[in-house]
């Protein structure tokens, strides 16, 4: 629905958690192997101070062997191991170099052999611990990245679910407010023929289908409205002939709403003014709407109001609509001609299409009485005309508010019917369909086309 739209921002594409991406030491070798949230100078400080503190403790506890080179356990390597475990192998090597520098400083000028095995074993141990640290830092970073991405996806799905729920609530509200389909509404309007006696029925239909809360229908005399409405519903409406929305609707002969007056920096006491036009474009009356839900004031609902008003006013001119077609084709049923003209006029004003499906019957199909059988399968709102040609017959089915999909569905139903009845297809039964969109050809030309198909050899 166009619009419960609330734009949803797509999830971020970066998979890096904020704690990692925001504070890594970009560019430094240490940061490439140990991308933590700690600043570089803190890492360097720990890598130097921990082994230095170990040397100080060793000097205090064991002055003869501060590094515990000759002890049963080399306690001095705990400091580089801790640094390597926290920050990776490079930081551990830096701490090991501090121990090496400490040994050289403490034994400067002494004739003591360099403890090669002590430092080689310690370096290997630090490198192994650092490699283990790097591996688990990478795994942890990957897990945090996946968790961050899943969290973003969850937020996105929650927003989508919330919007879907709002859309569902709105749709449910509209379905409660619209207890009938458009075909039911047109069926109700088809039987109306007097503006004075049927005005209340029209308003009630608009209230049910278009969610209008308060409205009044006035007859128009020239460019002025009668003081008393033909019918009204909801709260009483005060008539103002000089209201900018009323004047705009009377001048343009088009439906006008409050957004248009606000765009012109004008104030109107009405939400909508919709004229009822006859075939010549003159105004029968004017519908003034004072109250309707906010979400109902949208393009689709306004088009529906225009459609219902146009269908209603065309029904007031039944004979005038059908007369041009009946003069050329006297054998055409008056209801078929009138409905075709009304639907053509509706398409011209609102853009809603209609369709004519012509079923061509061969002599074999006529002998089996298939035209009469298919007449009984027509839909409730459809109008039909059975044309008898020289050698074949043609059944024209006029489908209001239909398009090619509607025609295909109708033909599929006929195909299924003939298959269940005789286990053959429409073509095998001698029935050949033609689809003639009413939106592309005027009624007079379309009737001419129907006769050409019926009279074809």
PDB file of C-alpha atoms in Angstrom, residues 203-398:
ATOM      1  CA  UNK A 203     -24.297   9.339   0.294  1.00  0.00           C
ATOM      2  CA  UNK A 204     -24.713   6.143   2.287  1.00  0.00           C
ATOM      3  CA  UNK A 205     -22.792   4.224  -0.382  1.00  0.00           C
ATOM      4  CA  UNK A 206     -19.981   6.808  -0.347  1.00  0.00           C
ATOM      5  CA  UNK A 207     -19.862   6.602   3.440  1.00  0.00           C
ATOM      6  CA  UNK A 208     -19.531   2.819   3.399  1.00  0.00           C
ATOM      7  CA  UNK A 209     -17.071   2.531   0.542  1.00  0.00           C
ATOM      8  CA  UNK A 210     -15.013   5.755   0.750  1.00  0.00           C
ATOM      9  CA  UNK A 211     -15.115   6.328   4.542  1.00  0.00           C
ATOM     10  CA  UNK A 212     -16.809   9.719   4.315  1.00  0.00           C
ATOM     11  CA  UNK A 213     -18.027  10.812   7.754  1.00  0.00           C
ATOM     12  CA  UNK A 214     -19.922  14.048   7.124  1.00  0.00           C
ATOM     13  CA  UNK A 215     -21.093  15.283   3.714  1.00  0.00           C
ATOM     14  CA  UNK A 216     -23.941  17.035   1.937  1.00  0.00           C
ATOM     15  CA  UNK A 217     -25.191  16.931  -1.677  1.00  0.00           C
ATOM     16  CA  UNK A 218     -26.408  20.218  -3.162  1.00  0.00           C
ATOM     17  CA  UNK A 219     -28.128  20.949  -6.451  1.00  0.00           C
ATOM     18  CA  UNK A 220     -26.299  23.536  -8.570  1.00  0.00           C
ATOM     19  CA  UNK A 221     -28.176  26.355 -10.338  1.00  0.00           C
ATOM     20  CA  UNK A 222     -25.806  28.228 -12.602  1.00  0.00           C
ATOM     21  CA  UNK A 223     -22.776  28.866 -10.448  1.00  0.00           C
ATOM     22  CA  UNK A 224     -24.671  28.907  -7.141  1.00  0.00           C
ATOM     23  CA  UNK A 225     -25.679  26.093  -4.815  1.00  0.00           C
ATOM     24  CA  UNK A 226     -29.200  25.709  -3.449  1.00  0.00           C
ATOM     25  CA  UNK A 227     -29.459  26.769   0.151  1.00  0.00           C
ATOM     26  CA  UNK A 228     -30.944  23.440   1.249  1.00  0.00           C
ATOM     27  CA  UNK A 229     -29.091  20.176   0.513  1.00  0.00           C
ATOM     28  CA  UNK A 230     -30.778  17.341  -1.344  1.00  0.00           C
ATOM     29  CA  UNK A 231     -29.362  15.010   1.295  1.00  0.00           C
ATOM     30  CA  UNK A 232     -26.777  15.055   4.085  1.00  0.00           C
ATOM     31  CA  UNK A 233     -25.186  12.768   6.618  1.00  0.00           C
ATOM     32  CA  UNK A 234     -23.068  13.208   9.730  1.00  0.00           C
ATOM     33  CA  UNK A 235     -22.666  16.575  11.429  1.00  0.00           C
ATOM     34  CA  UNK A 236     -24.558  19.495   9.808  1.00  0.00           C
ATOM     35  CA  UNK A 237     -22.540  21.399   7.208  1.00  0.00           C
ATOM     36  CA  UNK A 238     -22.742  25.170   6.872  1.00  0.00           C
ATOM     37  CA  UNK A 239     -23.006  26.189   3.213  1.00  0.00           C
ATOM     38  CA  UNK A 240     -20.588  28.845   1.953  1.00  0.00           C
ATOM     39  CA  UNK A 241     -20.940  29.615  -1.760  1.00  0.00           C
ATOM     40  CA  UNK A 242     -17.780  31.728  -1.670  1.00  0.00           C
ATOM     41  CA  UNK A 243     -15.549  29.084  -0.139  1.00  0.00           C
ATOM     42  CA  UNK A 244     -12.378  28.775  -2.286  1.00  0.00           C
ATOM     43  CA  UNK A 245     -12.764  24.994  -2.609  1.00  0.00           C
ATOM     44  CA  UNK A 246     -16.378  25.367  -3.798  1.00  0.00           C
ATOM     45  CA  UNK A 247     -15.452  28.051  -6.315  1.00  0.00           C
ATOM     46  CA  UNK A 248     -12.531  25.992  -7.613  1.00  0.00           C
ATOM     47  CA  UNK A 249     -14.714  22.891  -8.127  1.00  0.00           C
ATOM     48  CA  UNK A 250     -17.417  24.919  -9.934  1.00  0.00           C
ATOM     49  CA  UNK A 251     -14.876  26.629 -12.185  1.00  0.00           C
ATOM     50  CA  UNK A 252     -12.747  23.605 -13.083  1.00  0.00           C
ATOM     51  CA  UNK A 253     -15.586  21.003 -13.138  1.00  0.00           C
ATOM     52  CA  UNK A 254     -13.195  18.644 -11.327  1.00  0.00           C
ATOM     53  CA  UNK A 255     -12.931  17.091  -7.890  1.00  0.00           C
ATOM     54  CA  UNK A 256     -10.948  19.399  -5.597  1.00  0.00           C
ATOM     55  CA  UNK A 257      -9.588  18.727  -2.126  1.00  0.00           C
ATOM     56  CA  UNK A 258      -8.117  20.730   0.716  1.00  0.00           C
ATOM     57  CA  UNK A 259      -4.479  20.105  -0.270  1.00  0.00           C
ATOM     58  CA  UNK A 260      -5.005  22.135  -3.440  1.00  0.00           C
ATOM     59  CA  UNK A 261      -6.314  25.149  -1.514  1.00  0.00           C
ATOM     60  CA  UNK A 262      -3.458  24.932   0.974  1.00  0.00           C
ATOM     61  CA  UNK A 263      -1.017  24.959  -1.944  1.00  0.00           C
ATOM     62  CA  UNK A 264      -2.611  28.255  -3.021  1.00  0.00           C
ATOM     63  CA  UNK A 265      -2.371  29.552   0.584  1.00  0.00           C
ATOM     64  CA  UNK A 266      -6.154  29.622   0.940  1.00  0.00           C
ATOM     65  CA  UNK A 267      -8.340  28.369   3.768  1.00  0.00           C
ATOM     66  CA  UNK A 268     -11.413  26.189   3.229  1.00  0.00           C
ATOM     67  CA  UNK A 269     -13.879  24.799   5.737  1.00  0.00           C
ATOM     68  CA  UNK A 270     -14.390  21.678   3.589  1.00  0.00           C
ATOM     69  CA  UNK A 271     -12.105  18.735   2.896  1.00  0.00           C
ATOM     70  CA  UNK A 272     -13.405  17.996  -0.591  1.00  0.00           C
ATOM     71  CA  UNK A 273     -15.759  19.336  -3.246  1.00  0.00           C
ATOM     72  CA  UNK A 274     -16.776  16.933  -6.040  1.00  0.00           C
ATOM     73  CA  UNK A 275     -19.071  17.978  -8.921  1.00  0.00           C
ATOM     74  CA  UNK A 276     -21.671  15.654 -10.507  1.00  0.00           C
ATOM     75  CA  UNK A 277     -21.377  16.186 -14.276  1.00  0.00           C
ATOM     76  CA  UNK A 278     -23.840  15.289 -17.021  1.00  0.00           C
ATOM     77  CA  UNK A 279     -22.904  14.139 -20.523  1.00  0.00           C
ATOM     78  CA  UNK A 280     -22.410  17.692 -21.742  1.00  0.00           C
ATOM     79  CA  UNK A 281     -20.068  18.544 -18.900  1.00  0.00           C
ATOM     80  CA  UNK A 282     -22.632  20.660 -17.039  1.00  0.00           C
ATOM     81  CA  UNK A 283     -22.901  20.286 -13.282  1.00  0.00           C
ATOM     82  CA  UNK A 284     -25.941  18.501 -11.805  1.00  0.00           C
ATOM     83  CA  UNK A 285     -24.858  19.042  -8.238  1.00  0.00           C
ATOM     84  CA  UNK A 286     -21.938  19.335  -5.855  1.00  0.00           C
ATOM     85  CA  UNK A 287     -20.826  16.982  -3.088  1.00  0.00           C
ATOM     86  CA  UNK A 288     -19.244  18.761  -0.116  1.00  0.00           C
ATOM     87  CA  UNK A 289     -17.298  16.616   2.360  1.00  0.00           C
ATOM     88  CA  UNK A 290     -16.601  17.971   5.825  1.00  0.00           C
ATOM     89  CA  UNK A 291     -15.200  14.932   7.618  1.00  0.00           C
ATOM     90  CA  UNK A 292     -13.262  11.825   6.601  1.00  0.00           C
ATOM     91  CA  UNK A 293     -10.275   9.881   8.031  1.00  0.00           C
ATOM     92  CA  UNK A 294      -6.818  11.242   7.313  1.00  0.00           C
ATOM     93  CA  UNK A 295      -5.647   8.062   5.523  1.00  0.00           C
ATOM     94  CA  UNK A 296      -8.770   8.133   3.321  1.00  0.00           C
ATOM     95  CA  UNK A 297      -7.697  11.435   1.759  1.00  0.00           C
ATOM     96  CA  UNK A 298      -5.404   9.830  -0.804  1.00  0.00           C
ATOM     97  CA  UNK A 299      -5.330   9.439  -4.584  1.00  0.00           C
ATOM     98  CA  UNK A 300      -6.931   6.000  -4.802  1.00  0.00           C
ATOM     99  CA  UNK A 301      -9.883   6.951  -2.621  1.00  0.00           C
ATOM    100  CA  UNK A 302     -10.418  10.228  -4.499  1.00  0.00           C
ATOM    101  CA  UNK A 303     -10.450   8.305  -7.786  1.00  0.00           C
ATOM    102  CA  UNK A 304     -13.030   5.923  -6.331  1.00  0.00           C
ATOM    103  CA  UNK A 305     -15.274   8.845  -5.328  1.00  0.00           C
ATOM    104  CA  UNK A 306     -14.943  10.277  -8.826  1.00  0.00           C
ATOM    105  CA  UNK A 307     -15.800   6.890 -10.348  1.00  0.00           C
ATOM    106  CA  UNK A 308     -18.923   6.374  -8.223  1.00  0.00           C
ATOM    107  CA  UNK A 309     -20.193   9.908  -8.831  1.00  0.00           C
ATOM    108  CA  UNK A 310     -19.602   9.581 -12.582  1.00  0.00           C
ATOM    109  CA  UNK A 311     -21.356   6.216 -12.726  1.00  0.00           C
ATOM    110  CA  UNK A 312     -24.280   7.637 -10.757  1.00  0.00           C
ATOM    111  CA  UNK A 313     -24.731  10.762 -12.928  1.00  0.00           C
ATOM    112  CA  UNK A 314     -24.412   8.728 -16.127  1.00  0.00           C
ATOM    113  CA  UNK A 315     -27.267   6.601 -14.833  1.00  0.00           C
ATOM    114  CA  UNK A 316     -29.448   9.735 -14.736  1.00  0.00           C
ATOM    115  CA  UNK A 317     -29.077   9.989 -18.538  1.00  0.00           C
ATOM    116  CA  UNK A 318     -29.837   6.443 -19.626  1.00  0.00           C
ATOM    117  CA  UNK A 319     -31.684   7.226 -22.831  1.00  0.00           C
ATOM    118  CA  UNK A 320     -29.305  10.017 -23.863  1.00  0.00           C
ATOM    119  CA  UNK A 321     -26.315   7.711 -23.457  1.00  0.00           C
ATOM    120  CA  UNK A 322     -27.750   4.772 -25.388  1.00  0.00           C
ATOM    121  CA  UNK A 323     -29.399   6.744 -28.203  1.00  0.00           C
ATOM    122  CA  UNK A 324     -26.310   7.289 -30.464  1.00  0.00           C
ATOM    123  CA  UNK A 325     -25.564   3.554 -30.518  1.00  0.00           C
ATOM    124  CA  UNK A 326     -29.179   2.480 -30.970  1.00  0.00           C
ATOM    125  CA  UNK A 327     -29.531   4.739 -34.033  1.00  0.00           C
ATOM    126  CA  UNK A 328     -26.747   2.835 -35.821  1.00  0.00           C
ATOM    127  CA  UNK A 329     -27.544  -0.615 -34.406  1.00  0.00           C
ATOM    128  CA  UNK A 330     -31.256  -0.911 -33.562  1.00  0.00           C
ATOM    129  CA  UNK A 331     -30.866  -4.611 -32.754  1.00  0.00           C
ATOM    130  CA  UNK A 332     -28.446  -3.828 -29.905  1.00  0.00           C
ATOM    131  CA  UNK A 333     -30.077  -4.214 -26.449  1.00  0.00           C
ATOM    132  CA  UNK A 334     -30.626  -0.836 -24.803  1.00  0.00           C
ATOM    133  CA  UNK A 335     -28.975  -1.958 -21.543  1.00  0.00           C
ATOM    134  CA  UNK A 336     -25.901  -3.175 -23.434  1.00  0.00           C
ATOM    135  CA  UNK A 337     -25.600   0.087 -25.383  1.00  0.00           C
ATOM    136  CA  UNK A 338     -26.178   2.225 -22.283  1.00  0.00           C
ATOM    137  CA  UNK A 339     -23.675   0.308 -20.164  1.00  0.00           C
ATOM    138  CA  UNK A 340     -21.056   0.456 -22.910  1.00  0.00           C
ATOM    139  CA  UNK A 341     -21.437   4.216 -23.231  1.00  0.00           C
ATOM    140  CA  UNK A 342     -21.338   4.659 -19.456  1.00  0.00           C
ATOM    141  CA  UNK A 343     -18.177   2.559 -19.083  1.00  0.00           C
ATOM    142  CA  UNK A 344     -16.518   4.409 -21.961  1.00  0.00           C
ATOM    143  CA  UNK A 345     -17.345   7.722 -20.293  1.00  0.00           C
ATOM    144  CA  UNK A 346     -16.004   6.368 -16.986  1.00  0.00           C
ATOM    145  CA  UNK A 347     -12.738   5.404 -18.670  1.00  0.00           C
ATOM    146  CA  UNK A 348     -12.418   8.871 -20.191  1.00  0.00           C
ATOM    147  CA  UNK A 349     -12.864  10.567 -16.808  1.00  0.00           C
ATOM    148  CA  UNK A 350     -11.200   8.166 -14.357  1.00  0.00           C
ATOM    149  CA  UNK A 351      -8.974   5.898 -16.475  1.00  0.00           C
ATOM    150  CA  UNK A 352     -10.629   2.680 -15.224  1.00  0.00           C
ATOM    151  CA  UNK A 353     -10.717   0.141 -18.111  1.00  0.00           C
ATOM    152  CA  UNK A 354     -13.444  -2.283 -19.165  1.00  0.00           C
ATOM    153  CA  UNK A 355     -13.414  -5.253 -21.511  1.00  0.00           C
ATOM    154  CA  UNK A 356     -15.637  -6.910 -24.128  1.00  0.00           C
ATOM    155  CA  UNK A 357     -15.149 -10.627 -24.724  1.00  0.00           C
ATOM    156  CA  UNK A 358     -16.677 -11.810 -28.031  1.00  0.00           C
ATOM    157  CA  UNK A 359     -17.340 -15.548 -28.291  1.00  0.00           C
ATOM    158  CA  UNK A 360     -17.609 -16.645 -31.921  1.00  0.00           C
ATOM    159  CA  UNK A 361     -19.737 -19.778 -32.510  1.00  0.00           C
ATOM    160  CA  UNK A 362     -19.476 -22.009 -35.556  1.00  0.00           C
ATOM    161  CA  UNK A 363     -22.655 -23.650 -37.010  1.00  0.00           C
ATOM    162  CA  UNK A 364     -21.766 -26.869 -35.160  1.00  0.00           C
ATOM    163  CA  UNK A 365     -21.683 -25.012 -31.823  1.00  0.00           C
ATOM    164  CA  UNK A 366     -24.984 -23.286 -32.654  1.00  0.00           C
ATOM    165  CA  UNK A 367     -26.650 -26.628 -33.372  1.00  0.00           C
ATOM    166  CA  UNK A 368     -25.553 -27.870 -29.939  1.00  0.00           C
ATOM    167  CA  UNK A 369     -27.179 -24.791 -28.321  1.00  0.00           C
ATOM    168  CA  UNK A 370     -23.886 -23.626 -26.795  1.00  0.00           C
ATOM    169  CA  UNK A 371     -24.654 -19.861 -27.110  1.00  0.00           C
ATOM    170  CA  UNK A 372     -27.697 -20.185 -24.847  1.00  0.00           C
ATOM    171  CA  UNK A 373     -25.802 -22.341 -22.381  1.00  0.00           C
ATOM    172  CA  UNK A 374     -22.955 -19.830 -22.133  1.00  0.00           C
ATOM    173  CA  UNK A 375     -25.458 -17.000 -21.654  1.00  0.00           C
ATOM    174  CA  UNK A 376     -26.341 -18.607 -18.341  1.00  0.00           C
ATOM    175  CA  UNK A 377     -22.682 -18.550 -17.252  1.00  0.00           C
ATOM    176  CA  UNK A 378     -22.264 -14.801 -17.407  1.00  0.00           C
ATOM    177  CA  UNK A 379     -21.285 -12.912 -14.267  1.00  0.00           C
ATOM    178  CA  UNK A 380     -23.710 -10.804 -12.263  1.00  0.00           C
ATOM    179  CA  UNK A 381     -22.573  -7.369 -13.508  1.00  0.00           C
ATOM    180  CA  UNK A 382     -21.934  -8.370 -17.124  1.00  0.00           C
ATOM    181  CA  UNK A 383     -24.146  -7.303 -20.043  1.00  0.00           C
ATOM    182  CA  UNK A 384     -24.550  -9.638 -23.017  1.00  0.00           C
ATOM    183  CA  UNK A 385     -25.653  -9.349 -26.641  1.00  0.00           C
ATOM    184  CA  UNK A 386     -26.160 -12.368 -28.877  1.00  0.00           C
ATOM    185  CA  UNK A 387     -25.603 -11.371 -32.514  1.00  0.00           C
ATOM    186  CA  UNK A 388     -26.859 -13.725 -35.231  1.00  0.00           C
ATOM    187  CA  UNK A 389     -24.696 -13.590 -38.357  1.00  0.00           C
ATOM    188  CA  UNK A 390     -25.278 -15.244 -41.740  1.00  0.00           C
ATOM    189  CA  UNK A 391     -23.343 -18.395 -40.938  1.00  0.00           C
ATOM    190  CA  UNK A 392     -22.285 -17.999 -37.325  1.00  0.00           C
ATOM    191  CA  UNK A 393     -23.295 -16.357 -34.048  1.00  0.00           C
ATOM    192  CA  UNK A 394     -21.418 -14.029 -31.747  1.00  0.00           C
ATOM    193  CA  UNK A 395     -21.979 -13.604 -28.011  1.00  0.00           C
ATOM    194  CA  UNK A 396     -20.610 -10.254 -26.777  1.00  0.00           C
ATOM    195  CA  UNK A 397     -19.987 -10.109 -23.012  1.00  0.00           C
ATOM    196  CA  UNK A 398     -19.373  -6.618 -21.587  1.00  0.00           C
TER     197      UNK A 398
END
